[in-house]
mmCIF file of C-alpha atoms in Angstrom:
data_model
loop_
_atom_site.group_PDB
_atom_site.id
_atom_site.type_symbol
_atom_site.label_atom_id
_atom_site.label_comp_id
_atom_site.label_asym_id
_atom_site.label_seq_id
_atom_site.Cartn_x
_atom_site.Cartn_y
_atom_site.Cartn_z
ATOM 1 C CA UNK A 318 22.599 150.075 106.456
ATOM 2 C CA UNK A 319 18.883 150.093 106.496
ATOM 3 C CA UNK A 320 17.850 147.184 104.268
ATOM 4 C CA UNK A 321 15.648 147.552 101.227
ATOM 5 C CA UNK A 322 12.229 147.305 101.134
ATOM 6 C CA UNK A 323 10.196 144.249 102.919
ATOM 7 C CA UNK A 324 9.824 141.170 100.898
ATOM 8 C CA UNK A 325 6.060 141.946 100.773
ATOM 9 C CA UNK A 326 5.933 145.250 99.550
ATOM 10 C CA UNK A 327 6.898 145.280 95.818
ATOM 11 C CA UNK A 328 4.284 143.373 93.575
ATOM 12 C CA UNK A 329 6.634 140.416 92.321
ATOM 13 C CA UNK A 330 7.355 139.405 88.828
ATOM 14 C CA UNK A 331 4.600 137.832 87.232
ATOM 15 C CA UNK A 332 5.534 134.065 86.613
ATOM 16 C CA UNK A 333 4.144 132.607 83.288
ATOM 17 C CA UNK A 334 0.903 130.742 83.678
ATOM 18 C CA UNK A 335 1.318 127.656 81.768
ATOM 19 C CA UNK A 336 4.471 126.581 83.758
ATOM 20 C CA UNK A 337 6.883 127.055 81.019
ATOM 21 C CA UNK A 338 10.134 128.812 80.677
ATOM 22 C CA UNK A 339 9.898 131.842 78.537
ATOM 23 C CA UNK A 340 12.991 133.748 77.123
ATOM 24 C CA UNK A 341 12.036 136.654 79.315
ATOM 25 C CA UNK A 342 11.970 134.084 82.543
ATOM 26 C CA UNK A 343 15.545 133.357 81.073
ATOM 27 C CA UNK A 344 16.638 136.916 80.819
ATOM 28 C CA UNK A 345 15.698 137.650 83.666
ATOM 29 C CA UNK A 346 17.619 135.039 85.746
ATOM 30 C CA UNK A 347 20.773 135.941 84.213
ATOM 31 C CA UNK A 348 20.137 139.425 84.993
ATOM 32 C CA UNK A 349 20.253 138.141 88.778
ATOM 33 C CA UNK A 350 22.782 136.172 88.082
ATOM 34 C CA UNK A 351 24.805 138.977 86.670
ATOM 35 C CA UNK A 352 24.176 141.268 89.639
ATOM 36 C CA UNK A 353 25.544 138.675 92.251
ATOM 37 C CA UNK A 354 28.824 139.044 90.109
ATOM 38 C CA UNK A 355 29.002 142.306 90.864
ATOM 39 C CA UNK A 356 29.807 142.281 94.876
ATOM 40 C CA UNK A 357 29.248 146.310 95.968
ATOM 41 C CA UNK A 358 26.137 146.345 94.086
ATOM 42 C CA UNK A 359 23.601 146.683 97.666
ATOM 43 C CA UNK A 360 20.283 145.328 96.371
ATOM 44 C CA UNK A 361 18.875 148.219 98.844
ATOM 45 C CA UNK A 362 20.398 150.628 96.415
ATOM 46 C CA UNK A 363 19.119 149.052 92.930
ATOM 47 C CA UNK A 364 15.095 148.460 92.466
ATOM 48 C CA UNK A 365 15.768 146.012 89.783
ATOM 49 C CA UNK A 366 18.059 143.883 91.898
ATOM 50 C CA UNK A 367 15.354 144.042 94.895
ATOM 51 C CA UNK A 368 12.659 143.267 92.733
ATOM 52 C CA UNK A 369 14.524 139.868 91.103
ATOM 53 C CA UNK A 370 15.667 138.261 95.077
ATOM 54 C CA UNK A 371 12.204 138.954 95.873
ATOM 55 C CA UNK A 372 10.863 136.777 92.660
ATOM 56 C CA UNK A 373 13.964 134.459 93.531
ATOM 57 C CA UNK A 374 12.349 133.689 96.948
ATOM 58 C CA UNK A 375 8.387 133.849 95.951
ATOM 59 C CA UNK A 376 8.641 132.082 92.562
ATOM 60 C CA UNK A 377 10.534 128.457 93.081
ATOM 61 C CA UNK A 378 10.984 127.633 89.355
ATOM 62 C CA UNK A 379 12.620 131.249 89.040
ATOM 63 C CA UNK A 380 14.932 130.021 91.560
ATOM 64 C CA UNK A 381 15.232 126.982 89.884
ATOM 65 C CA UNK A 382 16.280 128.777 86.802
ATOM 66 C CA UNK A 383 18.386 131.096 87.844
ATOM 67 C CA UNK A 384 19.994 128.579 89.962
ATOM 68 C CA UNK A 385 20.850 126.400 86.694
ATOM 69 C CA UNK A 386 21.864 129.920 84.547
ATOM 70 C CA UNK A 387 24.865 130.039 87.699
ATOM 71 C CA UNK A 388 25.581 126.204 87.480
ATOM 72 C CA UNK A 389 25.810 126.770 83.829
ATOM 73 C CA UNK A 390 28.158 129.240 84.205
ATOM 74 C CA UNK A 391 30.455 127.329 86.837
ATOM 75 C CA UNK A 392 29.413 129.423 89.876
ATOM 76 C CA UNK A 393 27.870 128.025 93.231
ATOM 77 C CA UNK A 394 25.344 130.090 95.097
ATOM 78 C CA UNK A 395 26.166 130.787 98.707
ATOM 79 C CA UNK A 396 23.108 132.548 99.554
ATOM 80 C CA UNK A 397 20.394 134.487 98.203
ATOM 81 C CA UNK A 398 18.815 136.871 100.425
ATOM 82 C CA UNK A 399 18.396 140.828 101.308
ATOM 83 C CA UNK A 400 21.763 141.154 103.363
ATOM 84 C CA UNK A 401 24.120 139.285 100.815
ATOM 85 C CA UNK A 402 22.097 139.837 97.434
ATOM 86 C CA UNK A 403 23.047 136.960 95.185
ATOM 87 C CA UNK A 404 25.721 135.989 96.754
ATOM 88 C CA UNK A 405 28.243 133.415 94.313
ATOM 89 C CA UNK A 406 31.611 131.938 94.421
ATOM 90 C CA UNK A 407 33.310 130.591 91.631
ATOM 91 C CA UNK A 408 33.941 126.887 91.198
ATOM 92 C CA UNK A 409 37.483 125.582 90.572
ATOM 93 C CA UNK A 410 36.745 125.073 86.821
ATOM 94 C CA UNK A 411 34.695 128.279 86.062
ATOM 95 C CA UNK A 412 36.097 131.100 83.747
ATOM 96 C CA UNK A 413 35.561 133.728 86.825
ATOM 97 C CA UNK A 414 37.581 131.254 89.301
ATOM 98 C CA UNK A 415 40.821 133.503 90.479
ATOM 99 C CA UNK A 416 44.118 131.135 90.644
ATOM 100 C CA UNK A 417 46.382 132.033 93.349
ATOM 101 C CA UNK A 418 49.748 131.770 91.217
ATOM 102 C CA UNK A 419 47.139 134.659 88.761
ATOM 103 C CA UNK A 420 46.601 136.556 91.592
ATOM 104 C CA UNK A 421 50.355 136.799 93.253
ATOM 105 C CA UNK A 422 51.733 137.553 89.985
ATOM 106 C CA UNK A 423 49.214 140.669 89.546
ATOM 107 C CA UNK A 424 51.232 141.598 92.945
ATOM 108 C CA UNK A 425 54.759 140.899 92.462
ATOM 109 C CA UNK A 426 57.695 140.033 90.455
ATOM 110 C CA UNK A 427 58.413 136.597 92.478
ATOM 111 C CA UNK A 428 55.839 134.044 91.456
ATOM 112 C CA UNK A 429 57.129 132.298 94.629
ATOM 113 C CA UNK A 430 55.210 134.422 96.892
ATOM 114 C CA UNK A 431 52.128 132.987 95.773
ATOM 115 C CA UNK A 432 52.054 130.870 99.409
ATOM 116 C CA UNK A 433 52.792 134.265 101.295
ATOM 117 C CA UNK A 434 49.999 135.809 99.368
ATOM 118 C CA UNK A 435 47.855 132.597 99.874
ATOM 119 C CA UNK A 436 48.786 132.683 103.678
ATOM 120 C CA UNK A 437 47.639 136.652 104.165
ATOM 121 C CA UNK A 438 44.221 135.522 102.919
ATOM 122 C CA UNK A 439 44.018 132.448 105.224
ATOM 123 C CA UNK A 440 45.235 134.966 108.266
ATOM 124 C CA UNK A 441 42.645 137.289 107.546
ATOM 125 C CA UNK A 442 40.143 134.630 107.330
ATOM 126 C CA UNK A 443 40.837 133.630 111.048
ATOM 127 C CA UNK A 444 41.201 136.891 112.301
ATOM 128 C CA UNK A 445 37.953 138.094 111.101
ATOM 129 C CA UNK A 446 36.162 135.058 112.423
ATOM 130 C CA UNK A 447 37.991 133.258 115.159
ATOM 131 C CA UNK A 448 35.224 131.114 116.542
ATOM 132 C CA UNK A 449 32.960 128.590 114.438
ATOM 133 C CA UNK A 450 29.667 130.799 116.305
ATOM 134 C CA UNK A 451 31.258 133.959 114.329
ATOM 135 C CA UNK A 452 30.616 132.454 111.305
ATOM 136 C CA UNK A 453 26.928 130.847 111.885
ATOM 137 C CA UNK A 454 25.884 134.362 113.506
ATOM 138 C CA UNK A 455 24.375 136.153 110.233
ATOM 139 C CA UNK A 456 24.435 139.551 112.187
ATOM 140 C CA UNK A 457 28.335 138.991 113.945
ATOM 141 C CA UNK A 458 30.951 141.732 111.706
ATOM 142 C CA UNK A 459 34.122 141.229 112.030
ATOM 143 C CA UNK A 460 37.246 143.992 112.289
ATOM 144 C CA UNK A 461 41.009 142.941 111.219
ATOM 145 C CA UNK A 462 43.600 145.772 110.752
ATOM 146 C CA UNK A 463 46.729 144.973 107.864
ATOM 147 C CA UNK A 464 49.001 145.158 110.906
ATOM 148 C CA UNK A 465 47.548 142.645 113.451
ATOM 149 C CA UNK A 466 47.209 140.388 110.383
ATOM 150 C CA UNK A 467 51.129 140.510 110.017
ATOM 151 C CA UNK A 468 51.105 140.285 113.242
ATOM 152 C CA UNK A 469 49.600 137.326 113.793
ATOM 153 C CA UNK A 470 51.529 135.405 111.035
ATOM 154 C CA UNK A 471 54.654 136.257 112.604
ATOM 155 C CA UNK A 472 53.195 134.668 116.321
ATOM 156 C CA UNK A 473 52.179 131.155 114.376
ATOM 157 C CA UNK A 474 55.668 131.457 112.343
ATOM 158 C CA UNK A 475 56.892 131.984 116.072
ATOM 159 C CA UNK A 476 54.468 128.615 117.497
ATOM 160 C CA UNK A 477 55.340 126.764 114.067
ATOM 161 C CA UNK A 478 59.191 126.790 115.126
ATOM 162 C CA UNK A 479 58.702 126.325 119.191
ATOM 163 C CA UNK A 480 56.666 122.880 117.248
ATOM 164 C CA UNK A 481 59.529 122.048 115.012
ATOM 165 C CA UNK A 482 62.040 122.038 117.248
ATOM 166 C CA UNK A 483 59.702 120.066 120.077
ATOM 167 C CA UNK A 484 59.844 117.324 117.528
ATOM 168 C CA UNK A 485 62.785 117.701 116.025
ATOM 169 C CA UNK A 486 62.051 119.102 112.331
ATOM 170 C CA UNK A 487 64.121 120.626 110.137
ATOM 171 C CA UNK A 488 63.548 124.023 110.868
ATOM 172 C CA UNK A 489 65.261 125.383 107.842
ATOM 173 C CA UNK A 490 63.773 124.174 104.480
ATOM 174 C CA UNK A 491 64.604 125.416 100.922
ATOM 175 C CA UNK A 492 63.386 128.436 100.225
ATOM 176 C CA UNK A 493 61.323 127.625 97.093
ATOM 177 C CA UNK A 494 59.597 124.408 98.808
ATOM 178 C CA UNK A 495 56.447 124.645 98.071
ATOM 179 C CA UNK A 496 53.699 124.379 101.085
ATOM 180 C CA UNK A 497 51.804 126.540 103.588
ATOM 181 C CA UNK A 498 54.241 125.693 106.494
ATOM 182 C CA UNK A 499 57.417 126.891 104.160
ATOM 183 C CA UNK A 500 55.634 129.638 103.661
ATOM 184 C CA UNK A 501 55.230 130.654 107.398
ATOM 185 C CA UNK A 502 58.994 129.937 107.564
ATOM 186 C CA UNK A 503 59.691 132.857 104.532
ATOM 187 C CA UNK A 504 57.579 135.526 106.464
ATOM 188 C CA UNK A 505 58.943 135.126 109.085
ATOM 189 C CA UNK A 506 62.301 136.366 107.278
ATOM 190 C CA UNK A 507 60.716 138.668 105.631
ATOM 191 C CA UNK A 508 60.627 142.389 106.586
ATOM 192 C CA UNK A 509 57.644 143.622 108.001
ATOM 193 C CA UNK A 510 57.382 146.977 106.270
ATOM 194 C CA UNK A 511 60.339 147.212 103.962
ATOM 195 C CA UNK A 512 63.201 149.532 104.186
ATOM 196 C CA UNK A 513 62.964 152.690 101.931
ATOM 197 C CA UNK A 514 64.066 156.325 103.063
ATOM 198 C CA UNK A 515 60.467 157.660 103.331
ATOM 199 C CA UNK A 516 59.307 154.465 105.529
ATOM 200 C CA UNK A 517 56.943 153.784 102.896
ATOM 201 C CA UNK A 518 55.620 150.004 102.773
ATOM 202 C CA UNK A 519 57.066 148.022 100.496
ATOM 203 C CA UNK A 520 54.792 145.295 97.863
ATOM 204 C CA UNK A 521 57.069 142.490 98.925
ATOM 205 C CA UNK A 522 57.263 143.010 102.643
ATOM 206 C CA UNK A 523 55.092 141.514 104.865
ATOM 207 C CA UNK A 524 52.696 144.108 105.253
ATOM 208 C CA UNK A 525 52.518 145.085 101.589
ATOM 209 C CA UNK A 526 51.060 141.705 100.892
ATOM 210 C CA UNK A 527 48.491 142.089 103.592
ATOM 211 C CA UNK A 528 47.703 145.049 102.616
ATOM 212 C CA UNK A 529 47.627 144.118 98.895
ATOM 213 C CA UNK A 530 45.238 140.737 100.219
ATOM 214 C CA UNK A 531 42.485 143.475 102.388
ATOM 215 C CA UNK A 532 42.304 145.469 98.995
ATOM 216 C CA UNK A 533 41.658 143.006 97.171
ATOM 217 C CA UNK A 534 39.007 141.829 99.169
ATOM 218 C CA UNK A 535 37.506 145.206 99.556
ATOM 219 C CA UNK A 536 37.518 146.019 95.773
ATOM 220 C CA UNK A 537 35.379 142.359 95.820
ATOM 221 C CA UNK A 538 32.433 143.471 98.015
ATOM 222 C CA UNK A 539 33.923 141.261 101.051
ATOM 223 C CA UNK A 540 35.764 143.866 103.340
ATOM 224 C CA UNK A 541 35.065 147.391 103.934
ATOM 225 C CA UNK A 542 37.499 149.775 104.530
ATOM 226 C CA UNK A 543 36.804 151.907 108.221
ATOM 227 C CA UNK A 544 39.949 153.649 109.221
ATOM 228 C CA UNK A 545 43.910 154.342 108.616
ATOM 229 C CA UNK A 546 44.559 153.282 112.172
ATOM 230 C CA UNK A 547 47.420 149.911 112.406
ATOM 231 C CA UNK A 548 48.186 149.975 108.779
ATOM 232 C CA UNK A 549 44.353 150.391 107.638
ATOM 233 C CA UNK A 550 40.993 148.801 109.808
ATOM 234 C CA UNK A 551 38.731 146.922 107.921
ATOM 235 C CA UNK A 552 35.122 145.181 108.527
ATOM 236 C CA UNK A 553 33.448 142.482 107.255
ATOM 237 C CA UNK A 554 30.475 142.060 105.235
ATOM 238 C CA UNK A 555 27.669 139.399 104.332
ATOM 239 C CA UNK A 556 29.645 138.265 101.533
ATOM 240 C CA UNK A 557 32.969 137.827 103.196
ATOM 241 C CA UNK A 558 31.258 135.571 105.777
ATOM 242 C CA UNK A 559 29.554 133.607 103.132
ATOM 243 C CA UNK A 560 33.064 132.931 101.346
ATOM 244 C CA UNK A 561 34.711 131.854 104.484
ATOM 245 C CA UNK A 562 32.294 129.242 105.629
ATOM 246 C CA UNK A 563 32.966 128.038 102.446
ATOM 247 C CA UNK A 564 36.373 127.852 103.066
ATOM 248 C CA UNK A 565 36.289 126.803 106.584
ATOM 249 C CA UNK A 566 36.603 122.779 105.101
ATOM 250 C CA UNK A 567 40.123 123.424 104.630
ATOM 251 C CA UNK A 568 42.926 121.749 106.786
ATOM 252 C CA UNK A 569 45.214 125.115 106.365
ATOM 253 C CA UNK A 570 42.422 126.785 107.765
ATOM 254 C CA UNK A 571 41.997 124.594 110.138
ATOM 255 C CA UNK A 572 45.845 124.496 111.415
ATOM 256 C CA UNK A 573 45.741 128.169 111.772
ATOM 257 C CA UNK A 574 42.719 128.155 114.440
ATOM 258 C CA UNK A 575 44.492 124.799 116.322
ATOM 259 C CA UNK A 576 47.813 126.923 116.717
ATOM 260 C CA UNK A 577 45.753 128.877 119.387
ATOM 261 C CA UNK A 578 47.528 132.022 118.652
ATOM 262 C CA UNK A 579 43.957 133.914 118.150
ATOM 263 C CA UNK A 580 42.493 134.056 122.162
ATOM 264 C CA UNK A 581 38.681 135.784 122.078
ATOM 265 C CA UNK A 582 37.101 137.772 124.843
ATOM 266 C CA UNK A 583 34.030 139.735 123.722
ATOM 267 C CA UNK A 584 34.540 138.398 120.046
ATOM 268 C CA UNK A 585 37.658 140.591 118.864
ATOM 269 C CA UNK A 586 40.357 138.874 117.842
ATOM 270 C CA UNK A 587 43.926 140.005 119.921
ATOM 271 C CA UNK A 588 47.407 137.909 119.645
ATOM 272 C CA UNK A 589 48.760 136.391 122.697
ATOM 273 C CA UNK A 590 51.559 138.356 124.614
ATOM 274 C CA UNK A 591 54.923 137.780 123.343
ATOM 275 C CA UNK A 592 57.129 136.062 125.943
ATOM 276 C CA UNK A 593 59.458 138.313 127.519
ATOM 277 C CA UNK A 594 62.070 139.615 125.750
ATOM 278 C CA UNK A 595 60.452 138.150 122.252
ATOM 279 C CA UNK A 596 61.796 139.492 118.827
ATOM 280 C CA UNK A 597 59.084 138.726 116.240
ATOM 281 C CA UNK A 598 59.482 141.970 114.376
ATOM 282 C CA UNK A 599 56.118 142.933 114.708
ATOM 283 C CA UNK A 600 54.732 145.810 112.438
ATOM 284 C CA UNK A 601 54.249 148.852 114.515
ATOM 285 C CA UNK A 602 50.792 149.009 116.631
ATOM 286 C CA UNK A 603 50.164 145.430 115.710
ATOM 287 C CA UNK A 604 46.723 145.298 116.757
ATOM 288 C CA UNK A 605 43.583 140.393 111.588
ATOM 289 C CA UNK A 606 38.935 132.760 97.926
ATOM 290 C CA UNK A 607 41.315 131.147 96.096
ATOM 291 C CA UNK A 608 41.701 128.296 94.236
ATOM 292 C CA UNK A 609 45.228 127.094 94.812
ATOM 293 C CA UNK A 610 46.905 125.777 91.948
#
C-alpha cells in the first residue's frame, strides 16, 4: 500500500493565534480521536484523516489535545503516524475495553472456554512475532495460518506435560481450574476440528476458536486475511504490532516464547518436528487484546 501523501504536502490546519483552545480545536481532536477507533479506516484512503495526523505531528498543543480527548475517554495512544493512523488501545477501565469472559461468551455456550479463547490470542501473538527484533522492526509483517496456530498449542500442551511430569506435577487438574496452564491441558483434549458428517469445523473445537480469535482480529484492523490455504493465512498489520508490544509485558506471553516450541530461520515462524511416532492430533497441514477478567 502506497502511503498517503507526504507530511509536507497538504497545507496544515491553521492553529489559533492567541494560544487558546477553541471549540473547533476541540472538535477537531475528537474527530481524530474517533477515526483511530475505527481500525480499517487507511488514513491514505480518507483526506480528512490525513489532514488531522499531519496537524497531530506539526501542531504540539493539537497533539496535546487530542491526546487528553483519548485519556478522557480511557484510551492510550500507541502511535500516531502515516502507517498506523491513530493508533489506540483501550485501558482496563474504559467503556471500549473488551473483557475476555465478554468476548468468549459472544463465541460459545461454555463460559469456561474463556482461557482457550484467551490462549488462541496469546498463540497468535507469538506466532506472528516470534523474536523481540519482529516487533521493534516497523516494516517486519508477519503470516500465521488458523492451523499452525492449533498447531502450535498442541506442541506447548505437548512441552507443558514432558515439564510436569520432569517435576512431578499433577498432570491432571480439574477441568474448570481456572489458569492459562489448565487451559493448555483442556486443548489438548479437545478435538482439533470437530466431528460432524460434512467435516465442517466446529465453534468449540480447537480450530473453531482460532479461527473465531483471527476473525476477530481481522474485523479490528489488526490481521488481514490473504488466503484459504491451512485453515485460512493471515498477515499482520501496523496496528496488530502496536497491540502486541503492548502486550509483550505479560508473563503468559512470556512463557509461551521460553517453551521454545517457535524455532525462526528467515523470520517465519515453523513448529519443531514431532518426535517419532508423536500423536498430538494436529489439524491437517498444520503449517501461527484482552483484558482478562
Amino acid at each position: 500500500m502506497t502511503e498517503h501523501a507526504e507530511w509536507g504536502e497538504a497545507e496544515p490546519s491553521a492553529a489559533p493565534a492567541s494560544g487558546a483552545v477553541t471549540p473547533a480545536d476541540a472538535a477537531d481532536a475528537a474527530r481524530l480521536v474517533a477515526f483511530g477507533l475505527q481500525p480499517k479506516l487507511q488514513p491514505a484512503r480518507d483526506q480528512e484523516y490525513a489532514d488531522l495526523l499531519r496537524r497531530y505531528r506539526e501542531d504540539p498543543p493539537f497533539a496535546r489535545l487530542a491526546d487528553a480527548v483519548a485519556t478522557g475517554l480511557g484510551l492510550i495512544v500507541l502511535e500516531v503516524s502515516p502507517r498506523a493512523g491513530m493508533a489506540v488501545t483501550a485501558a482496563e477501565d474504559s467503556v471500549f475495553a473488551i473483557r475476555m469472559g465478554d468476548y468468549a461468551r459472544r463465541t460459545s455456550a461454555d463460559g469456561g472456554d474463556r482461557f482457550l479463547h484467551g490462549l488462541a490470542h496469546l498463540a497468535v501473538a507469538v506466532m506472528a512475532f516470534p523474536r523481540p527484533e519482529d516487533l521493534a522492526d516497523d516494516g517486519y509483517i508477519g503470516r500465521v495460518t488458523v492451523n499452525g496456530v492449533d498447531a502450535f498449542v498442541r506442541q506447548t500442551c505437548h512441552r507443558l506435560e514432558e515439564r510436569a511430569a520432569e517435576q512431578g506435577e499433577n498432570t491432571d487438574p480439574a477441568s474448570d481450574a481456572p489458569g492459562l496452564e489448565t487451559a493448555w491441558r483442556i486443548w489438548a483434549r479437545r478435538s482439533a476440528t470437530g466431528a460432524t458428517k460434512d467435516a465442517r469445523r466446529l465453534a468449540g473445537s480447537t480450530t473453531g476458536i482460532v479461527a473465531k480469535a483471527v476473525t476477530f482480529l481481522t474485523d479490528s484492523g489488526f490481521l488481514q486475511r490473504t488466503g484459504d490455504d491451512n485453515g485460512g493465512t493471515y498477515r499482520t498489520t501496523a496496528r496488530y504490532q502496536l497491540q502486541v508490544r503492548d502486550l509483550a509485558g505479560s508473563a503468559a506471553l512470556a512463557e509461551l516464547l521460553e517453551l521454545g516450541v517457535v524455532p525462526v530461520t528467515d523470520g517465519t515462524p515453523t513448529l519443531l518436528p514431532a518426535d517419532s511416532g508423536e500423536d498430538l492430533d494436529l489439524a491437517a497441514d498444520a503449517g501461527l487484546p484482552f483484558h482478562f477478567t
